[in-house]
XYZ file of C-alpha atoms in Angstrom:
721
model
C -1.704 29.752 -30.054
C -0.296 28.710 -26.637
C -0.896 25.291 -24.947
C -3.157 26.936 -22.571
C -5.312 28.328 -25.379
C -5.228 24.958 -27.037
C -6.437 23.315 -23.771
C -9.348 25.710 -23.609
C -10.223 25.474 -27.019
C -10.059 21.677 -26.988
C -11.797 21.132 -23.850
C -14.179 24.123 -23.348
C -17.069 22.395 -25.014
C -16.859 19.539 -22.671
C -16.073 21.682 -19.602
C -18.284 23.327 -17.182
C -17.759 27.082 -16.249
C -17.691 27.768 -12.392
C -18.004 31.252 -10.717
C -16.746 31.681 -7.356
C -17.100 34.530 -5.053
C -14.300 35.813 -2.637
C -13.650 33.113 0.150
C -15.799 30.460 -1.619
C -14.285 26.951 -1.486
C -13.832 24.960 -4.773
C -12.684 21.655 -3.341
C -12.087 20.603 0.409
C -8.897 18.647 1.615
C -9.891 15.199 1.755
C -12.340 15.081 -1.068
C -12.516 12.695 -3.880
C -10.318 13.607 -6.863
C -12.159 13.238 -10.035
C -11.938 16.608 -11.864
C -9.308 19.198 -12.915
C -9.702 22.937 -12.931
C -8.150 25.623 -15.217
C -8.225 29.225 -13.806
C -9.410 31.551 -16.369
C -9.650 34.656 -14.031
C -8.787 35.441 -10.479
C -6.667 33.738 -8.001
C -6.879 30.540 -5.778
C -5.294 29.967 -2.429
C -4.470 26.526 -1.357
C -4.594 25.682 2.430
C -3.827 22.658 4.391
C -5.148 21.398 7.777
C -2.348 20.827 10.432
C -2.419 20.157 14.173
C -1.928 23.877 14.542
C -4.868 24.960 12.229
C -5.101 25.700 8.375
C -2.019 26.935 6.824
C -1.862 28.552 3.414
C 0.595 26.673 1.405
C 0.478 28.454 -1.827
C -1.387 30.677 -4.426
C -2.280 29.891 -8.136
C -2.893 32.612 -10.551
C -4.899 32.615 -13.759
C -3.841 30.634 -16.770
C -2.826 27.562 -14.646
C -4.197 23.907 -14.168
C -5.149 22.882 -10.600
C -6.187 19.790 -8.838
C -4.369 17.584 -11.553
C -1.874 16.140 -8.973
C -4.197 13.889 -7.075
C -6.349 13.170 -10.418
C -3.329 11.691 -12.005
C -1.256 10.388 -9.188
C -4.249 9.273 -7.146
C -5.454 9.612 -3.477
C -7.837 12.367 -1.967
C -7.383 16.044 -2.315
C -4.200 17.151 -0.352
C -5.331 20.802 0.106
C -8.301 23.042 0.116
C -8.780 25.608 -2.700
C -10.283 28.853 -1.771
C -11.221 31.874 -3.999
C -9.071 34.974 -3.331
C -11.510 37.496 -4.917
C -14.000 36.557 -7.769
C -12.604 33.545 -9.716
C -13.677 32.023 -12.853
C -12.639 28.462 -13.624
C -13.327 25.703 -15.919
C -14.180 22.274 -14.547
C -12.929 19.498 -16.629
C -13.541 15.692 -16.288
C -10.498 13.557 -15.359
C -10.932 11.353 -18.559
C -11.025 14.225 -20.872
C -7.984 15.942 -19.349
C -6.086 12.588 -19.738
C -6.833 12.343 -23.094
C -5.910 15.656 -23.811
C -2.547 15.097 -21.996
C -1.873 12.002 -23.987
C -2.017 13.892 -27.366
C 0.062 16.744 -26.030
C 3.174 15.135 -24.575
C 4.846 18.470 -24.154
C 2.226 19.998 -22.122
C 2.277 16.755 -19.983
C 5.834 17.097 -19.187
C 5.298 20.747 -18.218
C 2.188 20.147 -16.250
C 4.150 17.430 -14.315
C 6.955 19.838 -13.575
C 4.581 22.372 -12.183
C 2.574 19.844 -10.424
C 5.850 18.513 -8.568
C 6.950 21.865 -7.524
C 3.558 22.657 -6.127
C 3.275 19.250 -4.256
C 6.957 19.828 -2.664
C 6.361 23.471 -1.862
C 3.012 22.543 -0.085
C 4.813 19.750 1.889
C 7.697 22.032 2.942
C 5.101 24.789 3.946
C 3.342 22.347 6.183
C 6.528 21.317 7.897
C 7.763 24.849 8.325
C 4.320 25.948 9.863
C 4.625 22.884 12.428
C 8.130 23.672 13.363
C 7.750 27.496 13.730
C 4.313 26.966 15.407
C 2.890 29.497 13.138
C -0.034 29.460 10.569
C 0.855 33.060 9.259
C 1.006 32.880 5.485
C 3.239 35.665 4.892
C 5.896 34.335 7.368
C 5.474 30.659 5.988
C 5.680 31.743 2.377
C 8.721 34.062 2.963
C 10.633 30.670 4.403
C 9.450 28.616 1.523
C 10.631 31.028 -1.101
C 14.175 30.653 0.273
C 14.330 26.986 -0.146
C 16.703 25.311 -2.586
C 15.816 21.716 -3.930
C 18.226 18.525 -3.937
C 17.121 15.559 -5.617
C 18.987 12.454 -4.922
C 18.960 8.938 -6.670
C 19.102 5.874 -4.738
C 22.482 5.398 -3.195
C 23.625 8.957 -3.715
C 25.396 10.720 -0.626
C 23.758 14.013 0.699
C 26.859 14.546 2.776
C 29.803 12.653 4.386
C 31.087 12.531 7.920
C 33.494 15.357 8.547
C 32.113 17.588 5.878
C 31.544 21.096 6.688
C 28.072 21.692 8.026
C 26.604 24.480 5.489
C 22.887 23.642 5.177
C 19.885 21.750 6.882
C 17.365 19.532 5.025
C 13.864 18.558 5.204
C 13.065 15.174 3.515
C 10.113 15.845 1.259
C 9.884 12.342 -0.461
C 11.903 9.241 -0.088
C 14.174 8.004 2.486
C 17.743 8.492 3.851
C 19.884 6.646 6.283
C 22.322 8.003 8.683
C 25.446 6.452 9.206
C 28.680 6.872 11.498
C 32.172 5.373 11.388
C 33.199 4.176 14.813
C 36.588 4.274 16.385
C 37.326 0.796 14.696
C 36.606 2.230 11.156
C 33.432 0.239 10.962
C 30.340 2.180 9.403
C 27.056 1.677 11.582
C 23.531 2.495 10.834
C 22.061 5.016 13.552
C 18.864 6.276 11.835
C 16.441 6.167 9.077
C 14.637 9.272 8.290
C 11.848 9.550 5.927
C 9.213 12.108 4.890
C 8.720 15.053 7.345
C 12.109 14.594 8.949
C 14.870 17.171 9.458
C 18.396 16.290 8.809
C 21.858 17.911 9.044
C 20.433 20.571 11.540
C 22.676 19.305 14.400
C 25.909 20.389 12.649
C 24.392 23.893 12.137
C 23.466 24.211 15.841
C 26.805 23.114 17.162
C 28.773 24.589 14.487
C 30.835 21.442 14.037
C 31.717 19.136 11.129
C 29.232 16.713 9.963
C 28.959 13.870 12.646
C 27.683 11.140 10.235
C 27.140 10.401 6.490
C 23.646 10.785 4.988
C 22.731 8.496 2.023
C 19.574 8.258 -0.152
C 18.220 4.810 -0.155
C 15.682 5.450 -2.850
C 15.041 8.403 -4.816
C 14.710 11.284 -2.518
C 13.654 14.789 -2.682
C 14.958 17.323 0.035
C 14.546 21.027 0.815
C 17.663 22.726 1.507
C 18.176 25.780 3.807
C 21.559 27.505 3.821
C 23.342 27.554 7.114
C 22.605 31.537 7.124
C 18.710 31.057 6.470
C 18.525 28.271 9.148
C 20.346 30.376 11.673
C 18.042 33.225 10.960
C 14.970 31.009 11.242
C 15.802 29.530 14.505
C 17.007 32.911 15.946
C 13.563 34.500 15.064
C 11.493 31.582 15.972
C 11.573 30.204 19.478
C 9.131 27.670 18.550
C 11.209 26.391 15.865
C 14.223 26.105 18.068
C 12.396 24.433 20.552
C 10.815 21.822 18.050
C 14.187 21.477 16.396
C 15.871 20.624 19.829
C 13.162 18.045 20.606
C 13.675 16.178 17.468
C 17.464 16.198 18.096
C 16.766 14.750 21.544
C 14.290 12.314 20.477
C 16.577 10.868 17.869
C 19.525 10.671 20.523
C 17.101 8.697 22.682
C 16.084 6.320 19.754
C 17.020 3.135 21.638
C 13.902 3.564 23.883
C 11.693 4.891 21.099
C 9.819 3.472 18.219
C 12.072 3.666 15.313
C 11.035 5.467 11.937
C 10.667 2.313 9.895
C 7.079 2.002 8.612
C 7.099 0.939 4.968
C 5.522 3.848 3.157
C 6.653 2.368 -0.155
C 5.751 -1.487 -0.258
C 6.583 -3.724 -3.047
C 4.595 -6.882 -3.352
C 5.972 -9.680 -5.776
C 3.486 -12.604 -6.068
C 5.163 -15.745 -7.539
C 2.545 -18.245 -6.235
C -0.330 -19.212 -8.506
C -3.188 -17.054 -7.657
C -4.987 -13.848 -8.791
C -2.198 -11.409 -7.813
C -4.038 -8.149 -8.705
C -6.950 -9.088 -6.277
C -4.536 -10.103 -3.435
C -2.631 -6.841 -3.458
C -5.927 -4.888 -3.918
C -7.216 -6.569 -0.728
C -3.899 -5.596 0.917
C -4.400 -2.162 -0.119
C -7.878 -1.868 1.210
C -6.815 -3.024 4.582
C -3.744 -0.694 4.558
C -5.977 2.302 3.720
C -7.587 1.918 7.059
C -4.494 3.536 8.501
C -4.100 6.358 5.811
C -4.185 7.156 2.009
C -2.967 4.366 0.043
C -2.162 3.951 -3.627
C -1.848 0.689 -5.479
C 0.227 0.676 -8.478
C 0.926 -2.078 -10.989
C 2.462 -1.663 -14.487
C -1.248 -1.964 -16.150
C -2.491 0.593 -13.747
C 0.316 3.085 -14.482
C -0.176 2.662 -18.138
C -3.862 3.184 -17.875
C -3.614 6.312 -15.691
C -0.712 7.937 -17.946
C -2.818 6.818 -20.786
C 0.568 5.479 -22.590
C 0.990 1.972 -23.580
C 3.870 0.341 -21.683
C 5.120 3.512 -20.244
C 5.617 1.701 -17.033
C 8.156 -0.385 -18.727
C 10.042 2.506 -20.112
C 14.094 2.504 -20.138
C 16.213 5.357 -18.830
C 16.600 6.822 -22.215
C 12.691 6.742 -23.179
C 11.045 10.059 -23.580
C 8.314 8.927 -21.241
C 10.694 8.544 -18.332
C 10.292 12.016 -17.029
C 6.629 11.942 -16.746
C 6.782 8.427 -15.143
C 9.345 9.498 -12.463
C 7.280 12.668 -11.820
C 4.177 10.457 -11.461
C 5.902 8.116 -9.107
C 7.119 10.885 -7.237
C 3.666 12.380 -6.819
C 2.124 9.206 -5.784
C 4.866 8.777 -3.020
C 4.440 12.340 -1.553
C 0.722 12.380 -1.888
C -0.074 9.138 0.040
C 0.811 7.630 3.266
C 1.398 4.280 1.591
C 2.153 3.385 -2.059
C 1.849 -0.655 -3.057
C 3.808 -1.309 -5.968
C 2.769 -4.754 -7.445
C 5.538 -6.138 -9.577
C 4.868 -8.069 -12.874
C 5.049 -11.947 -12.992
C 8.643 -11.924 -14.372
C 11.366 -9.649 -14.234
C 10.597 -6.672 -16.403
C 11.649 -3.182 -16.238
C 8.714 -2.255 -13.842
C 9.486 -5.087 -11.647
C 12.978 -3.757 -11.189
C 11.716 -0.188 -10.830
C 9.321 -1.279 -8.105
C 12.164 -3.159 -6.316
C 14.205 0.055 -6.343
C 11.561 2.085 -4.660
C 10.837 -0.162 -1.944
C 11.188 0.229 1.947
C 9.855 -3.510 2.358
C 9.637 -6.053 -0.257
C 7.070 -8.835 0.325
C 7.257 -12.208 -1.754
C 4.044 -14.215 -1.916
C 5.330 -17.708 -2.644
C 3.947 -21.171 -2.741
C 4.611 -23.604 0.443
C 6.574 -25.701 -1.993
C 7.894 -23.718 -4.817
C 9.327 -25.315 -7.883
C 12.765 -24.612 -9.590
C 11.152 -21.899 -11.748
C 9.545 -20.129 -8.716
C 12.686 -20.487 -6.820
C 14.762 -19.057 -9.513
C 12.404 -15.954 -9.822
C 12.435 -15.328 -6.090
C 16.260 -15.603 -6.077
C 16.400 -12.913 -8.810
C 14.108 -10.803 -6.709
C 16.146 -10.836 -3.780
C 19.362 -10.454 -5.853
C 18.088 -7.215 -7.285
C 17.984 -5.635 -3.711
C 21.106 -7.600 -2.413
C 23.108 -4.136 -1.969
C 19.971 -2.387 -0.411
C 20.683 -3.049 3.182
C 17.735 -0.838 4.359
C 14.957 -2.799 2.646
C 13.230 -5.266 4.785
C 12.361 -8.847 3.283
C 9.214 -10.456 4.053
C 8.053 -13.982 2.988
C 4.345 -14.635 2.726
C 3.649 -18.335 2.203
C 0.335 -18.800 0.570
C -1.248 -22.188 1.633
C -4.128 -23.855 0.079
C -7.366 -23.251 2.265
C -7.568 -26.554 3.706
C -4.049 -26.699 5.121
C -3.951 -27.835 8.578
C -0.609 -26.599 9.649
C 2.553 -24.802 7.638
C 5.426 -27.343 7.533
C 9.002 -27.062 6.594
C 9.084 -23.239 6.550
C 12.826 -23.342 7.684
C 13.664 -25.057 4.390
C 12.342 -21.687 2.634
C 14.305 -19.526 5.045
C 17.336 -21.263 4.487
C 17.375 -20.457 0.751
C 17.080 -16.740 1.228
C 17.860 -13.906 3.813
C 14.474 -13.209 5.374
C 13.491 -10.852 8.118
C 9.931 -12.124 8.707
C 7.668 -14.808 7.326
C 3.846 -14.860 7.451
C 1.567 -17.599 6.602
C -1.563 -16.927 4.566
C -4.448 -19.326 3.871
C -5.964 -19.014 0.442
C -9.307 -17.314 0.465
C -8.955 -16.145 4.033
C -9.553 -12.339 4.374
C -8.268 -12.351 8.002
C -4.907 -13.765 7.031
C -4.722 -11.313 4.168
C -5.371 -8.419 6.418
C -2.838 -9.577 8.832
C -0.242 -9.765 6.166
C -1.118 -6.233 5.079
C -0.920 -4.748 8.530
C 2.366 -6.264 9.274
C 3.888 -5.586 5.753
C 2.937 -2.136 6.117
C 4.266 -1.551 9.747
C 0.785 -1.206 11.122
C 0.690 -4.779 12.764
C -0.853 -5.356 16.395
C 1.641 -7.121 18.691
C 0.318 -8.682 21.858
C 2.779 -9.424 24.776
C 1.911 -11.540 27.583
C 3.796 -11.539 30.998
C 4.605 -14.302 33.275
C 2.936 -14.975 36.502
C 2.164 -18.589 37.113
C -1.686 -19.840 36.919
C -2.680 -16.083 36.762
C -1.507 -16.390 33.140
C -4.845 -17.760 32.464
C -6.076 -14.307 32.605
C -4.430 -13.656 29.323
C -7.319 -15.774 27.893
C -9.977 -13.294 29.275
C -8.083 -10.338 27.852
C -7.832 -11.915 24.436
C -11.651 -12.511 24.497
C -12.106 -8.833 25.357
C -9.869 -7.654 22.511
C -11.688 -10.006 19.943
C -15.039 -8.701 21.125
C -13.726 -5.075 20.180
C -12.335 -6.090 17.050
C -8.693 -5.677 17.951
C -6.637 -8.103 15.806
C -3.753 -9.924 16.969
C -1.002 -10.233 14.163
C 1.997 -11.157 16.335
C 2.166 -12.561 19.722
C 5.068 -12.873 22.205
C 5.383 -13.984 25.947
C 7.504 -14.770 28.833
C 7.088 -17.915 31.121
C 3.296 -18.644 31.486
C 2.684 -15.868 28.978
C 4.743 -17.881 26.505
C 2.371 -21.007 27.073
C -0.761 -18.783 26.258
C 1.038 -16.806 23.547
C 2.112 -19.999 21.934
C -1.482 -21.349 21.988
C -2.593 -18.133 20.184
C 0.006 -18.724 17.612
C -1.258 -22.341 16.722
C -4.495 -20.872 15.679
C -7.349 -21.928 17.712
C -9.813 -19.332 19.258
C -12.488 -19.172 21.843
C -13.529 -22.339 23.400
C -10.809 -24.523 21.570
C -8.192 -22.392 22.818
C -9.530 -22.486 26.392
C -9.579 -26.177 26.248
C -6.139 -26.546 24.915
C -4.925 -24.400 27.928
C -7.013 -26.567 30.273
C -5.488 -29.653 28.978
C -1.776 -28.220 29.162
C -2.546 -27.195 32.961
C -3.638 -30.787 33.953
C -1.456 -32.308 36.604
C 1.633 -30.311 35.894
C 3.505 -30.519 39.392
C 5.657 -33.626 39.788
C 7.874 -33.019 42.879
C 11.177 -34.620 43.251
C 14.278 -34.556 45.676
C 15.327 -30.904 45.293
C 18.908 -31.426 44.060
C 18.442 -29.759 40.698
C 14.836 -28.288 41.206
C 11.679 -28.768 43.080
C 9.931 -30.457 40.217
C 10.965 -33.012 37.887
C 9.609 -31.145 34.845
C 8.487 -34.557 33.131
C 4.761 -33.589 33.094
C 5.198 -30.014 31.910
C 7.716 -31.291 28.965
C 5.209 -34.034 28.094
C 2.469 -31.561 27.618
C 4.446 -29.205 25.783
C 5.840 -31.882 23.233
C 2.293 -33.409 22.813
C 0.952 -30.076 21.986
C 3.756 -28.772 19.714
C 5.423 -32.248 18.733
C 8.262 -31.352 16.157
C 6.697 -27.972 15.168
C 9.241 -25.046 14.509
C 8.359 -21.523 15.502
C 8.326 -20.759 11.761
C 5.525 -23.005 11.402
C 3.011 -21.278 13.562
C 0.130 -19.331 11.848
C 0.726 -16.195 13.705
C 4.490 -14.828 14.048
C 5.707 -15.753 17.439
C 8.575 -15.078 19.726
C 9.420 -15.881 23.570
C 12.146 -15.200 25.900
C 14.399 -17.067 28.263
C 17.378 -16.154 30.252
C 20.750 -17.597 29.187
C 22.452 -18.251 32.560
C 25.730 -19.140 30.840
C 26.093 -15.743 29.121
C 23.938 -13.577 31.297
C 21.769 -12.239 28.642
C 18.128 -12.404 27.419
C 17.566 -15.022 24.805
C 15.008 -14.291 22.204
C 13.381 -17.447 20.491
C 12.258 -16.316 16.933
C 12.826 -19.566 15.145
C 13.865 -23.294 15.903
C 12.234 -26.061 17.868
C 8.853 -24.693 19.447
C 8.824 -27.209 22.481
C 12.412 -26.413 23.519
C 11.724 -22.474 23.291
C 8.339 -22.926 25.455
C 10.013 -25.160 27.981
C 13.009 -22.951 28.458
C 10.790 -19.814 28.950
C 8.984 -21.682 31.673
C 12.167 -22.886 33.575
C 11.621 -21.105 36.934
C 15.116 -21.300 38.608
C 14.847 -23.866 41.516
C 11.239 -24.944 40.616
C 12.064 -26.443 37.066
C 15.284 -27.790 35.776
C 17.190 -25.386 33.395
C 17.136 -26.290 29.596
C 20.511 -27.179 27.793
C 21.025 -25.040 24.651
C 23.921 -25.142 22.542
C 26.273 -25.735 25.503
C 24.448 -23.056 27.647
C 21.753 -23.217 30.306
C 18.413 -21.376 29.715
C 15.962 -20.584 32.511
C 12.845 -18.687 32.726
C 12.724 -15.237 30.873
C 11.221 -13.475 33.941
C 14.654 -13.433 35.638
C 15.493 -10.398 33.200
C 12.420 -9.322 31.600
C 8.816 -10.519 32.625
C 7.047 -8.554 29.995
C 9.304 -8.424 26.968
C 7.664 -5.504 25.037
C 11.037 -4.050 23.938
C 11.534 -6.740 21.346
C 8.126 -5.953 19.879
C 8.714 -2.316 20.165
C 11.785 -2.488 17.914
C 9.814 -4.682 15.276
C 9.383 -2.793 12.150
C 6.100 -4.567 11.332
C 4.320 -3.651 14.459
C 2.618 -0.226 14.910
C 0.479 -0.959 17.919
C 1.460 -2.941 21.117
C -0.902 -4.425 23.608
C 0.866 -5.647 26.690
C -0.807 -7.746 29.559
C 0.732 -7.827 32.970
C -0.587 -10.373 35.439
C 2.376 -10.617 37.804
C 1.040 -9.635 41.318
C 2.248 -6.275 42.640
C 2.817 -7.824 45.982
C 4.537 -11.185 46.847
C 4.149 -13.542 49.634
C 3.550 -11.811 52.893
C 4.755 -12.964 56.563
C 1.605 -14.148 58.183
C 3.503 -14.570 61.553
C 6.867 -13.986 62.858
C 8.403 -17.658 62.659
C 11.672 -16.300 63.309
C 15.009 -16.492 61.370
C 15.249 -20.301 60.990
C 12.571 -22.881 60.191
C 12.133 -26.305 60.974
C 11.550 -28.470 57.881
C 9.375 -31.098 59.877
C 7.347 -28.150 61.250
C 6.718 -26.373 57.988
C 6.041 -29.960 56.350
C 3.326 -30.373 59.036
C 1.988 -27.062 58.722
C 1.517 -27.584 55.154
C -0.812 -30.487 55.341
C -2.622 -29.332 58.381
C -6.081 -27.570 57.391
C -5.886 -23.951 57.580
C -3.295 -21.463 56.302
C 0.197 -22.117 57.044
C 2.338 -19.492 58.900
C 5.163 -20.291 56.339
C 5.699 -19.160 52.793
C 6.014 -21.853 50.311
C 9.405 -22.552 48.509
C 7.932 -22.294 45.248
C 6.163 -18.813 45.941
C 9.464 -17.399 47.297
C 11.531 -18.430 44.301
C 8.752 -17.288 41.981
C 8.659 -13.723 43.546
C 12.515 -13.580 44.040
C 12.845 -14.298 40.289
C 10.508 -11.363 39.265
C 11.218 -8.771 41.640
C 14.179 -7.340 39.703
C 12.490 -7.872 36.392
C 9.205 -6.115 37.492
C 11.191 -3.026 38.749
C 13.241 -2.727 35.454
C 10.287 -3.353 33.422
C 8.200 -0.459 35.167
C 11.145 1.970 34.567
C 11.321 0.768 30.756
C 7.522 1.517 30.335
C 8.036 5.203 31.217
C 9.145 5.752 27.750
C 5.451 5.257 26.515
C 6.302 2.405 24.116
C 3.209 0.431 24.906
C 0.027 1.600 23.287
C -2.374 -0.276 25.659
C -1.131 -1.758 28.972
C -3.600 -4.057 30.670
C -2.448 -4.546 34.225
C -4.450 -7.107 36.066
C -4.998 -7.259 39.765
C -6.313 -10.617 40.697
C -6.457 -11.067 44.483
C -7.211 -14.577 45.605
C -5.583 -16.311 42.868
C -2.227 -18.155 43.740
C 0.395 -18.553 41.184
C 0.343 -22.241 41.457
C -3.467 -22.798 41.221
C -3.251 -24.439 37.672
C -6.651 -26.282 38.230
C -8.455 -22.869 37.818
C -8.155 -22.273 34.256
C -11.807 -21.204 33.301
C -12.273 -19.374 36.545
C -9.033 -17.360 35.991
C -9.783 -16.684 32.382
C -13.226 -15.293 33.295
C -11.721 -13.194 36.079
C -9.135 -11.679 33.509
C -12.111 -10.907 31.062
C -14.140 -9.236 33.534
C -11.069 -7.043 34.825
C -10.119 -5.990 31.285
C -13.189 -5.498 29.246
C -13.918 -1.763 30.292
C -10.241 -0.791 29.587
C -10.069 -2.539 26.410
C -13.409 -1.154 25.239
C -12.478 2.277 26.097
C -9.352 2.119 24.454
C -10.607 0.412 21.124
C -13.045 3.298 20.799
C -10.293 5.646 20.349
C -8.799 3.620 17.448
C -10.377 4.999 14.233
C -8.969 2.093 12.095
C -10.918 -0.392 14.063
C -14.208 1.432 13.256
C -15.800 0.856 16.550
C -15.912 4.350 17.709
């Protein structure tokens, strides 16, 4: 008796017979997966929806199990199954199928092998259809049939720089990095490529040796096409040649494009005292708004595979092949996989860390020696994995007023990002989930003097539409508003804070260094932020200033908050520059008045909202006052009722500072890196009219709410459409 016969004999009494006519659908792509099917007679075709229509990605004959991949690995149905002629199938409940697999390990291994091949072929067929611009099943199948498979372990090299280019590869699952050795002999990372990307094609097109080294950074499956096959494909398919060329050009222009660095495999290690399973489940629910998401812990894996402690299997354990296949199927079958580590350094914890694109450690604000030792061991495990991003999520008691001494934690370990979470706050956990998975919402605010209060109105419009703010950045006056947002207050409290900061700002002095002393502005900033560091803000924050000494943009992500804000505001000639490690810092608007590029290159951010309040036009000449000006005459005109014929020194300095920056910024934005750009035209609002806080905020709201509402309706994850 074959295993298939035994399957039918064992499960037929509990299975339901289903008869399908030609063209009848058994399951739809996107359906919930709770049943497995055994084809008794006939043949089923599997099709997948793509941007170019439905693509037939394979067929399954009688005598085979179908639908088992998503049942075992989790997620929604990845393909639609349609009868090709009359078909008879047995419908088997998930729990019955898993019980049977557990008692027949030899069948379990074979089912896993078949499932993996089917999943991989499905993914390759979809990629081929999109590249060739064809949904013709015969053409796609002919190409897929010529695929060879390469499976690399983490750290294994696919090819070296200088090697002969003999194949092109499609990344089916996992991730690879691309490195080049420069003229000084230093190896430099130039790209990270994940599922759906093509690698190695450039060498085949220009018939040159490999220009880079490609290395797997976690277990990776690739579909390999020989040079002859690939050349035949691009020669016969103009659409494929065009699409491959576009991908190459996009990669070559990567400095101005969003990078491929979304964390499809996210490992969460909870070292703080809390319900770790509930916390990670809450994160998974939020990430699922952006795509299919699978939450795996050691207990969950053991239950799904129905084998005690299979998640802890060592490399020589007989259960490892099935565990490895299960992990692969979960990876390629879902947009995101959340791997929850155990509470200590077990085999599952180490496996989860090795599979990560980003590791998030959820720690206590004041970890004791034991917790610090565990965190150190976690980071030591990925010490050689330079591609793995490291995030520290500090879990505070619900009553915490403000984070403190975060710099002490960051001094212990090399951390890329820090996020603060209040216990019991669903909003904070959702923010952590979005940032950790690369779906964070970043808000960038421009400089523009008193017009910057309009940012508060835009924030109100965003809040009304359910648009979250996960990370905030600013320049000049935009820095002041962004810093207030990062402190945590909202609504009336934030408006009152901005109003208090803008009270009696201008303290004129003898203009030897600057027009203003800067004393009042500095006191307001110091009273608001006292000794707080940027790391101690509830929201991740950065601002920019211009380093006059080194002629570069200075990005402030950590360190003293008051200094960073004051430097970002230091309008040349209006406010004194700020000393900084022997250098002089002035307003960031000198080089970049809307610093979205820093947010664009942030791997935690998936959506960028930028608000530009800088006026399109600067001060105008109200009369021809000649090419020389009498100071006495100008002073008298300034104190005489009516509009002065002379432009003020401050307005000239402000606009002069912004002119080059605005031009460069507009050119940069042509790359389309900003998802929503709100440009506000606010006639009648002067750049120094700081006493009009509430009026300008209301004007910003009225000017932006229609744009924000229309855009938010297109974002399916917001649920407002």
